[in-house]
Amino acid sequence: MAKRDFYEVLGVGKSASEDELKKAYRKLAMKHHPDRNPGSKEAEEKFKEAKEAYEMLSDPQKRDAYDRYGHAGVDPNMGGMGGGAGGFADAFGDIFGDIFGQAAGGRGGRGGPQVYRGADLRYNLEITLEQAAHGYDTTIRVPSWDSCETCDGTGAKPGTSPVTCTTCGGHGQVRMQQGFFSVLQTCPKCQGSGKINPSPCGTCSGAGKIKRNKTLEVQIPAGIDDGMRIRSSGNGEPGMNGGPPGDLYVEIRIKQHAVFQREGDDLHCEIPISFAKAALGGEVEVPTLNGKASFTLPEGTQSGKTFRLRSKGIKGVRSGYAGDLFCHVVVETPVTLTERQKELLREFEQLTIEGGSKHSPQTKTWKDKVKEFFE
Ligand SMILES: [Zn+2]
Ligand SMILES: [Zn+2]
């Protein structure tokens, strides 16, 4: 039987994020788990297939190789993957590992200590709408880890050396009984390293590494939207026992803007207009994120009317053209009038009444409805 495409197996697109992969895999694993499908060969095959696909695609290096060369790029027997079709207890262990956010990486070969990919880090970056629209280069301070110079990264006090962990015999993991399952878990004594330091290094408290900060340059692409994430590969926490580092995700938060509300690539704003201007019409100048623009207000514009200015919105990260700017007209009733202004308005009102209902069609329609309702 020809091997199915890994993305197809998990039912996700080629650009699926790690989260989407994880969700898709968890769903399939729950559905096809042998416990729920006793004796079903088909479910068992599907379960193994999903496990293999997820193991490949959740590893950035393997995924990259697979994207480039297909199945030929990833040898399922390489790198201690356990042959891709490990026992069910193993697979279930993976799901547990998933939930607790540990076992994202493969195992470092049978018998050796466990190799872990470092944890991913998230950095929340708040930017303005203008910065989001035009793109923005900035620097952020993120944690980084250096190998401890005192102990040369071993975690052991100079002159002493780490000894093999007796709890796991240096394997880094222990077999635990959970209900009907036997599950491999990270050794609680040595945290998976397989070694214990009888006299930990004083400088790094036995960790072998020291946390510092480093400055990263981030280029925010123009058009980025609230909630989008930028991945900085390899800038997460360091891996364990030679495992690869995690990634850093910069998550974008866009500050509330005083004038504009963003909806996708469109912008919305309210434009207050005097009632005289609304009645007479004329040019209205409006701000945009790229300078000023204007539109023609027709005579007799009512409050609530929206004017659409094409391409005055935001050009999204992945879209080829800019969104639109929607101007919502709000007719403002004049306040704190002088006697003279009031006099003119009274005269104006008298003329309007004498002119009949043609000057106020909405009022006429409304009066007709009220009349109908009471008769
Ligand atoms: Zn040290
Ligand atoms: Zn141990």
Coordinates of N, CA and C in Angstrom, one line a residue, residues 255-343:
K255 N -2.8 48.2 20.1 CA -3.4 49.1 21.0 C -4.7 49.7 20.3
Q256 N -5.6 50.1 21.2 CA -6.8 50.8 20.7 C -6.5 52.1 20.1
H257 N -7.0 52.4 19.0 CA -6.7 53.7 18.3 C -7.8 54.7 18.6
A258 N -7.4 56.0 18.7 CA -8.3 57.1 19.1 C -9.3 57.3 18.0
V259 N -9.0 57.1 16.8 CA -9.9 57.4 15.7 C -10.5 56.2 15.0
F260 N -9.6 55.2 14.7 CA -10.0 54.1 13.8 C -10.3 52.8 14.6
Q261 N -11.2 52.1 14.1 CA -11.4 50.7 14.6 C -11.1 49.8 13.4
R262 N -10.3 48.8 13.6 CA -9.9 47.9 12.5 C -10.8 46.7 12.5
E263 N -11.2 46.3 11.3 CA -12.0 45.1 11.1 C -11.4 44.4 9.9
G264 N -10.5 43.4 10.2 CA -9.8 42.7 9.1 C -8.9 43.8 8.5
D265 N -9.0 44.0 7.2 CA -8.1 45.0 6.5 C -8.9 46.3 6.4
D266 N -10.1 46.4 6.8 CA -10.9 47.6 6.7 C -10.8 48.4 8.0
L267 N -10.9 49.8 7.8 CA -10.9 50.7 8.9 C -12.3 51.3 9.0
H268 N -12.7 51.6 10.2 CA -14.0 52.4 10.4 C -13.7 53.6 11.3
C269 N -14.4 54.7 11.0 CA -14.3 55.9 11.9 C -15.6 56.6 11.8
E270 N -15.8 57.4 12.9 CA -17.0 58.3 12.9 C -16.6 59.7 12.5
I271 N -17.5 60.3 11.7 CA -17.2 61.7 11.3 C -18.4 62.6 11.8
P272 N -18.1 63.4 12.8 CA -19.2 64.3 13.2 C -19.4 65.5 12.1
I273 N -20.6 65.7 11.8 CA -20.9 66.7 10.8 C -22.0 67.7 11.4
S274 N -21.8 69.0 11.1 CA -22.9 69.9 11.6 C -24.1 69.7 10.8
F275 N -25.3 70.0 11.4 CA -26.5 69.7 10.7 C -26.7 70.6 9.5
A276 N -26.1 71.8 9.6 CA -26.2 72.7 8.4 C -25.4 72.1 7.2
K277 N -24.2 71.6 7.5 CA -23.4 71.0 6.5 C -24.0 69.7 5.9
A278 N -24.7 68.9 6.8 CA -25.4 67.7 6.4 C -26.5 68.1 5.4
A279 N -27.1 69.2 5.7 CA -28.2 69.7 4.8 C -27.7 70.3 3.5
L280 N -26.6 71.0 3.6 CA -26.1 71.7 2.4 C -25.2 70.9 1.5
G281 N -24.5 69.9 2.2 CA -23.5 69.1 1.5 C -22.2 69.8 1.3
G282 N -21.2 69.1 0.8 CA -19.9 69.8 0.6 C -18.8 68.7 0.8
E283 N -17.6 69.2 0.7 CA -16.4 68.3 0.8 C -16.1 68.1 2.3
V284 N -15.8 66.9 2.6 CA -15.4 66.5 4.0 C -14.0 65.9 4.0
E285 N -13.2 66.5 4.8 CA -11.8 66.0 4.9 C -11.8 65.0 6.0
V286 N -11.1 63.8 5.7 CA -11.0 62.8 6.7 C -9.5 62.4 6.9
P287 N -9.1 61.9 8.1 CA -7.8 61.4 8.3 C -7.7 60.0 7.8
T288 N -6.6 59.6 7.3 CA -6.3 58.1 7.0 C -5.0 57.8 7.6
L289 N -4.6 56.6 7.6 CA -3.3 56.2 8.1 C -2.1 56.7 7.2
N290 N -2.5 57.1 6.0 CA -1.5 57.7 5.1 C -1.8 59.1 4.7
G291 N -2.0 60.0 5.6 CA -2.3 61.4 5.3 C -3.8 61.6 5.2
K292 N -4.2 62.7 4.5 CA -5.6 63.1 4.5 C -6.3 62.6 3.2
A293 N -7.6 62.5 3.3 CA -8.4 62.2 2.1 C -9.7 62.9 2.3
S294 N -10.5 62.9 1.2 CA -11.8 63.6 1.4 C -12.8 62.9 0.5
F295 N -14.1 63.2 0.9 CA -15.2 62.7 0.1 C -16.2 63.8 0.0
T296 N -17.1 63.6 -1.0 CA -18.2 64.6 -1.2 C -19.4 64.2 -0.5
L297 N -19.9 65.1 0.4 CA -21.1 64.9 1.2 C -22.3 65.4 0.3
P298 N -23.2 64.6 -0.1 CA -24.3 65.1 -0.9 C -25.3 65.9 -0.1
E299 N -26.0 66.8 -0.7 CA -27.0 67.6 0.0 C -28.0 66.6 0.7
G300 N -28.4 67.0 1.9 CA -29.5 66.2 2.6 C -29.0 64.9 3.1
T301 N -27.7 64.8 3.5 CA -27.2 63.6 4.1 C -27.7 63.3 5.5
Q302 N -28.2 62.1 5.7 CA -28.8 61.8 7.1 C -27.7 61.3 8.0
S303 N -28.0 61.4 9.3 CA -27.1 60.9 10.3 C -27.0 59.3 10.1
G304 N -25.9 58.7 10.3 CA -25.8 57.3 10.2 C -25.3 56.8 8.9
K305 N -25.3 57.7 7.9 CA -24.9 57.3 6.5 C -23.4 57.0 6.5
T306 N -23.1 55.9 5.7 CA -21.7 55.5 5.7 C -21.1 55.8 4.3
F307 N -19.9 56.3 4.3 CA -19.2 56.6 3.0 C -17.9 55.7 3.0
R308 N -17.8 55.1 1.8 CA -16.7 54.1 1.7 C -15.6 54.7 0.9
L309 N -14.4 54.8 1.4 CA -13.2 55.3 0.7 C -12.4 54.1 0.3
R310 N -12.4 53.7 -0.9 CA -11.7 52.5 -1.4 C -10.2 52.6 -1.2
S311 N -9.6 51.5 -0.8 CA -8.2 51.3 -0.6 C -7.5 52.2 0.4
K312 N -8.4 52.8 1.3 CA -7.8 53.7 2.3 C -7.7 52.9 3.7
G313 N -7.9 51.6 3.6 CA -7.7 50.8 4.8 C -6.3 50.3 5.0
I314 N -6.1 49.1 5.4 CA -4.8 48.5 5.6 C -4.6 47.4 4.6
K315 N -3.3 47.3 4.1 CA -3.0 46.2 3.2 C -2.5 45.1 4.1
G316 N -3.2 44.0 4.2 CA -2.9 42.9 5.1 C -1.6 42.2 4.7
V317 N -1.0 41.4 5.7 CA 0.2 40.8 5.5 C 0.2 39.9 4.2
R318 N -0.9 39.2 4.1 CA -0.9 38.2 3.0 C -1.8 38.7 1.8
S319 N -2.4 39.9 1.9 CA -3.3 40.2 0.8 C -2.6 41.2 -0.1
G320 N -3.1 41.2 -1.4 CA -2.4 42.0 -2.4 C -2.9 43.4 -2.5
Y321 N -4.0 43.7 -1.9 CA -4.5 45.1 -2.0 C -5.0 45.5 -0.6
A322 N -5.2 46.8 -0.5 CA -5.6 47.4 0.8 C -7.1 47.3 1.0
G323 N -7.5 47.3 2.2 CA -8.9 47.3 2.6 C -9.5 48.7 2.4
D324 N -10.7 49.0 2.8 CA -11.3 50.3 2.6 C -11.5 51.0 4.0
L325 N -11.8 52.3 3.8 CA -12.1 53.1 5.0 C -13.5 53.4 5.0
F326 N -14.2 53.1 6.1 CA -15.7 53.4 6.1 C -15.9 54.6 7.1
C327 N -16.4 55.7 6.6 CA -16.7 56.8 7.4 C -18.2 56.9 7.7
H328 N -18.5 56.8 9.0 CA -19.8 56.8 9.5 C -20.2 58.2 9.9
V329 N -21.2 58.8 9.2 CA -21.5 60.2 9.5 C -22.4 60.3 10.7
V330 N -22.1 61.2 11.6 CA -22.9 61.5 12.8 C -23.3 62.9 12.7
V331 N -24.6 63.2 12.5 CA -25.0 64.6 12.5 C -25.1 65.2 13.9
E332 N -24.4 66.3 14.2 CA -24.3 66.8 15.5 C -25.3 68.0 15.7
T333 N -26.1 67.9 16.7 CA -27.1 68.9 17.0 C -26.3 70.1 17.7
P334 N -26.5 71.3 17.2 CA -25.7 72.4 17.8 C -26.1 72.7 19.2
V335 N -25.2 73.1 20.1 CA -25.5 73.3 21.5 C -25.0 74.7 21.9
T336 N -25.4 75.2 23.1 CA -25.0 76.5 23.6 C -25.1 77.6 22.6
L337 N -26.3 77.8 22.1 CA -26.5 78.8 21.0 C -26.7 80.2 21.6
T338 N -26.4 81.2 20.8 CA -26.6 82.6 21.1 C -28.0 82.9 20.8
E339 N -28.5 84.0 21.3 CA -29.9 84.5 21.0 C -30.1 84.6 19.5
R340 N -29.1 85.2 18.8 CA -29.1 85.4 17.4 C -29.3 84.1 16.6
Q341 N -28.5 83.1 17.0 CA -28.6 81.8 16.4 C -29.9 81.2 16.6
K342 N -30.5 81.3 17.8 CA -31.8 80.7 18.1 C -32.8 81.4 17.3
E343 N -32.7 82.7 17.2 CA -33.7 83.5 16.4 C -33.7 83.0 14.9

